[in-house]
CSV table of C-alpha atoms in Angstrom, one decimal:
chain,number,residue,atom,x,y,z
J,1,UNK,CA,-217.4,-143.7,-32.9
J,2,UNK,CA,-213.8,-143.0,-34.3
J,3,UNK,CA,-214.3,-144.7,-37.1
J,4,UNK,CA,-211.9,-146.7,-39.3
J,5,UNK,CA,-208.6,-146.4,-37.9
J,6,UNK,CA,-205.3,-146.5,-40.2
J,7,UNK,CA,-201.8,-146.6,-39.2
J,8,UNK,CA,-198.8,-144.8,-40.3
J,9,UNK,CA,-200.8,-142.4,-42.2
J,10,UNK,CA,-197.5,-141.5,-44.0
J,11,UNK,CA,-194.4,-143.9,-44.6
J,12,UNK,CA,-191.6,-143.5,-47.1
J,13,UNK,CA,-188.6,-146.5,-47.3
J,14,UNK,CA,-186.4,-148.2,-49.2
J,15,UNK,CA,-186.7,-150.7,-52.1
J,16,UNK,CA,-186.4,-154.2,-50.9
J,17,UNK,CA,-188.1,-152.8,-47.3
J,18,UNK,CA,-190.6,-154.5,-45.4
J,19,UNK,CA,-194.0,-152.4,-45.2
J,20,UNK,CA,-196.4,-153.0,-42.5
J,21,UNK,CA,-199.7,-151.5,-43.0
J,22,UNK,CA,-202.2,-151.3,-39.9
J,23,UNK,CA,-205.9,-151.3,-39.4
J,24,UNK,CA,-208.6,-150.8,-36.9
J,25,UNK,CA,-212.4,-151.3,-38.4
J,26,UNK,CA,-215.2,-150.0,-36.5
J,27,UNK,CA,-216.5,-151.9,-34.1
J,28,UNK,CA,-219.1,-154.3,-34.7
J,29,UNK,CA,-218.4,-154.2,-38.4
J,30,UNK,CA,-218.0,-157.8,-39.6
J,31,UNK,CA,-216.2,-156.6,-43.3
J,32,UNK,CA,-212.5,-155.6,-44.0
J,33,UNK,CA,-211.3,-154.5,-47.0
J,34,UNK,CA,-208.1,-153.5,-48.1
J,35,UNK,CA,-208.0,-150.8,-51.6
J,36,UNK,CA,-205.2,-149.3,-53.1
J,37,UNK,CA,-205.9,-145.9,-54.6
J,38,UNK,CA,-203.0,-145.4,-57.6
J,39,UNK,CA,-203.4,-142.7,-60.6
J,40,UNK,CA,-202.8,-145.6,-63.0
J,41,UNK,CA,-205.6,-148.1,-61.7
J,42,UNK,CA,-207.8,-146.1,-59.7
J,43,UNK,CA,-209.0,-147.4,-56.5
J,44,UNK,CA,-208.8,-151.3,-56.6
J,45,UNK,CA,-209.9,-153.6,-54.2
J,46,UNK,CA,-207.2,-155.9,-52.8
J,47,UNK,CA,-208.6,-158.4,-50.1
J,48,UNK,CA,-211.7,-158.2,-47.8
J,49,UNK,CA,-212.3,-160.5,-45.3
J,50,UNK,CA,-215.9,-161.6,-43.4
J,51,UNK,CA,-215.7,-162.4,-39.8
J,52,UNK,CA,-211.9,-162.2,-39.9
J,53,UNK,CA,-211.4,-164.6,-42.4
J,54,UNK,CA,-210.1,-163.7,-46.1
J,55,UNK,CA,-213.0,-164.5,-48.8
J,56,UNK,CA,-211.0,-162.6,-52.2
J,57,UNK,CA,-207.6,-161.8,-52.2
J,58,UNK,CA,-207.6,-161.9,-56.1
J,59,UNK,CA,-206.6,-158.3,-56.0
J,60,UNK,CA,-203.3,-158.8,-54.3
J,61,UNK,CA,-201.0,-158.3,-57.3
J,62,UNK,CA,-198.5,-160.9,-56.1
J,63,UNK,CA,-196.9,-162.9,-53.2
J,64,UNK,CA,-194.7,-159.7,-51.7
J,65,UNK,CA,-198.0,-158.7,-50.6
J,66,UNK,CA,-199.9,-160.4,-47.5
J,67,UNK,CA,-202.8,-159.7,-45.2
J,68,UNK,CA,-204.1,-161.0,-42.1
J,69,UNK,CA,-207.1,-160.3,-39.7
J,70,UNK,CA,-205.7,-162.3,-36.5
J,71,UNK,CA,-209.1,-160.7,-34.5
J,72,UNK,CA,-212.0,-158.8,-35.3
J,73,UNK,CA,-210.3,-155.3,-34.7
J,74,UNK,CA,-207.4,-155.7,-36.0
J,75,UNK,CA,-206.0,-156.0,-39.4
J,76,UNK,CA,-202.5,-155.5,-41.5
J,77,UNK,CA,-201.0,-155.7,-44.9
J,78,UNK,CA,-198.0,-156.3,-45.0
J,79,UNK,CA,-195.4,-155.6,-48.5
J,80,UNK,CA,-192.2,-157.9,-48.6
J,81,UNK,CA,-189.6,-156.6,-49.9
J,82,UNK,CA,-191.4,-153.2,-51.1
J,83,UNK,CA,-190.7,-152.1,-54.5
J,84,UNK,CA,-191.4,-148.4,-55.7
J,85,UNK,CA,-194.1,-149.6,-58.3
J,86,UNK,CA,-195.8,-150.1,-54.5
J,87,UNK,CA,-196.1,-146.6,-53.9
J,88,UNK,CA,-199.5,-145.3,-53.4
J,89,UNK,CA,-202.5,-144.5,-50.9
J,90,UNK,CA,-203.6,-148.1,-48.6
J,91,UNK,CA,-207.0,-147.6,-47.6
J,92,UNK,CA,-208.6,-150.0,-44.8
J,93,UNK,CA,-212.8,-149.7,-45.1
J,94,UNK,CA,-215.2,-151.6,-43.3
J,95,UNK,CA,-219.1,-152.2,-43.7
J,96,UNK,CA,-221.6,-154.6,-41.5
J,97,UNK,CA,-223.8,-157.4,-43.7
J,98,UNK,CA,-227.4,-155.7,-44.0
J,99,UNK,CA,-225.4,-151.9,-44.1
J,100,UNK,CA,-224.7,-150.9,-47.4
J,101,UNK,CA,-222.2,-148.3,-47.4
J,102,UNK,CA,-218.2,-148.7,-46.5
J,103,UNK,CA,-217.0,-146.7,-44.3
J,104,UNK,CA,-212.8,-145.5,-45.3
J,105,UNK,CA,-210.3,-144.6,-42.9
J,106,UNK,CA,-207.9,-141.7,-44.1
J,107,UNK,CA,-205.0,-143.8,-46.1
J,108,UNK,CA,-201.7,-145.2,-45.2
J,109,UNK,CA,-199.6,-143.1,-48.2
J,110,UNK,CA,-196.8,-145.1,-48.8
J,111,UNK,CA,-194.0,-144.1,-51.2
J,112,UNK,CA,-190.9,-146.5,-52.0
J,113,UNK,CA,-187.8,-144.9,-53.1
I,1,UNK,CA,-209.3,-153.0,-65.5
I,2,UNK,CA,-211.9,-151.0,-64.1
I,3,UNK,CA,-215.6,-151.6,-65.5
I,4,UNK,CA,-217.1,-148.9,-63.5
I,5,UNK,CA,-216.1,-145.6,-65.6
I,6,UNK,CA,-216.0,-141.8,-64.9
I,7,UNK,CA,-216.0,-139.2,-67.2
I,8,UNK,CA,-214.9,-136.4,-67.2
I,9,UNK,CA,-211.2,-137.3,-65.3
I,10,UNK,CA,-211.4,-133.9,-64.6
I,11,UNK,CA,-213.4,-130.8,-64.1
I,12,UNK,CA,-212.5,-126.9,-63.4
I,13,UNK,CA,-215.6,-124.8,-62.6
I,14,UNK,CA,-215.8,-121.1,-61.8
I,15,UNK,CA,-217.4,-120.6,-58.6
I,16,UNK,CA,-220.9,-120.2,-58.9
I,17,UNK,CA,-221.4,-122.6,-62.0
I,18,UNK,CA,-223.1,-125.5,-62.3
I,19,UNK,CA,-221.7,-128.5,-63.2
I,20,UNK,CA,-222.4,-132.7,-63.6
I,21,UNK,CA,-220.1,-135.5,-64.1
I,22,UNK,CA,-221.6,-139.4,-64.9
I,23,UNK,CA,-220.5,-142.6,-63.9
I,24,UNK,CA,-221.1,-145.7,-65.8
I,25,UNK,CA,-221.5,-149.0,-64.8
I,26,UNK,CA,-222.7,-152.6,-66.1
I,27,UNK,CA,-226.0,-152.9,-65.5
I,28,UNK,CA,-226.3,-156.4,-64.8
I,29,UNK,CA,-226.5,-158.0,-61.7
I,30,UNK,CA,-226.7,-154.7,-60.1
I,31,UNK,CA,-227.4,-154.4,-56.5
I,32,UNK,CA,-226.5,-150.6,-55.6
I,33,UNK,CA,-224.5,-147.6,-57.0
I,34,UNK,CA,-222.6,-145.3,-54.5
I,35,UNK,CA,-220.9,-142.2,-54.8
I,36,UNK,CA,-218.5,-141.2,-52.3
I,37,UNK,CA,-216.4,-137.5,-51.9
I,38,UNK,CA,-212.7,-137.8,-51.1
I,39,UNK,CA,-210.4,-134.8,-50.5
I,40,UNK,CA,-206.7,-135.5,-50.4
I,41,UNK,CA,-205.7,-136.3,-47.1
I,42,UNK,CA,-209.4,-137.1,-45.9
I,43,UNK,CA,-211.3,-140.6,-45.5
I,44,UNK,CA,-213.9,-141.3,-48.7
I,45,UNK,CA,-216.8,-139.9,-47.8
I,46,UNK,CA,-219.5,-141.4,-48.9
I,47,UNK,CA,-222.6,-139.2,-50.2
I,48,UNK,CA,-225.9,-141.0,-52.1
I,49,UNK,CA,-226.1,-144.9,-51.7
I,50,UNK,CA,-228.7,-145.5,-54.7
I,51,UNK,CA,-230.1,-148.7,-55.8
I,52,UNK,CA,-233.7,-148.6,-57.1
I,53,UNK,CA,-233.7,-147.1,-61.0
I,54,UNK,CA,-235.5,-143.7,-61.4
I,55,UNK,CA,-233.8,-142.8,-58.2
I,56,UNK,CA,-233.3,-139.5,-57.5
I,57,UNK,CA,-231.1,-137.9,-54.4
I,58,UNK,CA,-230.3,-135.0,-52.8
I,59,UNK,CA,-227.7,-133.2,-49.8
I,60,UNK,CA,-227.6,-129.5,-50.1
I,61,UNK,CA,-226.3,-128.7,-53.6
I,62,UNK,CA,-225.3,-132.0,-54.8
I,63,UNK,CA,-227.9,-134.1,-56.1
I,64,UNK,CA,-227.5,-137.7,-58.0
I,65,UNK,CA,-229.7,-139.7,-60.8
I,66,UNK,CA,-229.7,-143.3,-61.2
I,67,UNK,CA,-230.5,-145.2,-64.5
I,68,UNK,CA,-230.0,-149.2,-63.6
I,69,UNK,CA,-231.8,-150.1,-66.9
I,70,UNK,CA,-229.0,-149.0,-69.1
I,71,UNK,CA,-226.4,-148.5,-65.8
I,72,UNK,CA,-225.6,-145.0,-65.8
I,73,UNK,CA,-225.8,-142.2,-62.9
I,74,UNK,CA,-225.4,-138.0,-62.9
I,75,UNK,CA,-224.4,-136.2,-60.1
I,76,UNK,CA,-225.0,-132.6,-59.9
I,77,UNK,CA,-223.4,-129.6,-58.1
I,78,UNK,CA,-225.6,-126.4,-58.2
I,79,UNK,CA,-223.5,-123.3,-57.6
I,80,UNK,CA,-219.8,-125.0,-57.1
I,81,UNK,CA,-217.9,-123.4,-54.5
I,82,UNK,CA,-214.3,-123.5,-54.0
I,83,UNK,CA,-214.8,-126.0,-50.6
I,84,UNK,CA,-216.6,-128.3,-53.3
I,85,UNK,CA,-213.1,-128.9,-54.8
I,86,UNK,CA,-212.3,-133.2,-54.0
I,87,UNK,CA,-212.6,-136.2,-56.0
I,88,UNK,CA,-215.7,-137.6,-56.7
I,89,UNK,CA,-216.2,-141.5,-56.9
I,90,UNK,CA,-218.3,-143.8,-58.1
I,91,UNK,CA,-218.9,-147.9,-56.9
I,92,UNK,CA,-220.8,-150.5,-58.1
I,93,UNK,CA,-221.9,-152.6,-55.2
I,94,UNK,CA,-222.0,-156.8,-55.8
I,95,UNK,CA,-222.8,-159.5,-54.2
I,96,UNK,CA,-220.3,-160.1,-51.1
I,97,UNK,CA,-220.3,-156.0,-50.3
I,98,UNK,CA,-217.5,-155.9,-52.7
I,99,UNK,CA,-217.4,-152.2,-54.5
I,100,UNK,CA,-215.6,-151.6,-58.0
I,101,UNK,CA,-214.5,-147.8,-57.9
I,102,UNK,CA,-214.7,-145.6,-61.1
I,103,UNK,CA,-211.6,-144.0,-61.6
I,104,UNK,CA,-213.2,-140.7,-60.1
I,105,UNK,CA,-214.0,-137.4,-61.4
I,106,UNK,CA,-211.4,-134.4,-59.8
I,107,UNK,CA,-213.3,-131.7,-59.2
I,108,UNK,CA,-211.5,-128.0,-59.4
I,109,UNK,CA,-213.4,-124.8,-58.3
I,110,UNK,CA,-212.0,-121.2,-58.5
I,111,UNK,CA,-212.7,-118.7,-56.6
């Protein structure tokens, strides 16, 4: 399995850019979450979704950030326009109801100058 | 705000020593305590899934306690060496398989 799979693994861009984050989860897993890993805050969950649909996205800090899950192995967050307060590590997990650990892909580290 | 807290932020060890770090957690409504390892540049890793008080686990040199009664867990490297350098973190598990992270322990061994 090649577990979860995160895309770019590195990005830097401008203030007032738009930020696409990708994910892959493993297959057959029916849970996404998106976490942002910051010094400040941790590691804070942002949104998961069940069976492609978003259940909490009270962790999104505000509207500039989206996410969608258009099929069951794909998923995306998306920052619009990026600011550098958004710099940090995006990490896509995903976990299976009855499974009780998450499994992490490796980070999307994004810095905004 | 996190409710799932770490201590110490930070750790250096002298290889060879043996060290802990504790993780603390509300203790209601508590369905499972994790701890994962994460080196920078690396996927979490995750090493003990606990969830039954009294619990007691163990991989090679790194063991884990668990105290659900008043929400508190150890974990324990015997004989840190440098590759045990990462962060360590902690996660609550609730209903929905939602997680809140401790802010991790970083762990610093020299050779």
């Amino acid at each position: 399995d090649a577990g979860v799979i995160q895309s770019p693994r590195h990005e830097v861009t401008e203030m007032g850019q738009e930020v696409t984050l990708r994910c892959k989860p493993i297959s057959g897993h029916d849970y996404l979450f998106w976490y942002r890993q910051t010094m400040m805050r941790g590691l804070e969950l942002l949104i998961y979704f069940n069976n492609n649909v978003p259940i909490d996205d009270s962790g999104m800090p505000e509207d500039r950030f989206s996410a969608k899950m258009p099929n069951a192995s794909f998923s995306t967050l998306k920052i619009q326009p990026s600011e550098p307060r958004d710099s940090a590590v995006y990490f896509c997990a995903s976990s299976w109801l009855g499974g009780n650990t998450i499994y992490f892909g490796e980070g999307s580290w994004l810095t905004v100058v | 705000i996190l409710n799932v807290e770490q201590s110490p932020q930070s750790l250096h060890v002298q290889e060879g020593d043996s060290t802990n770090f504790t993780c603390s957690f509300p203790s209601s409504n508590f369905y499972a305590l994790h701890w994962y390892r994460w080196e920078t540049a690396k996927s979490p890793e995750a090493l003990f899934v606990m969830t039954l008080n009294g619990d007691e686990k163990k991989k090679g040199r790194i063991s884990a306690t668990l105290n659900t009664k008043e929400g508190y867990s150890y974990l324990y490297i015997k004989g840190s060496q440098p590759e045990d350098s990462a962060t360590y973190l902690c996660a609550s598990l609730r209903a929905g398989n939602m997680l809140t992270f401790g802010g991790g322990t970083r762990l610093m061994v020299k050779p």
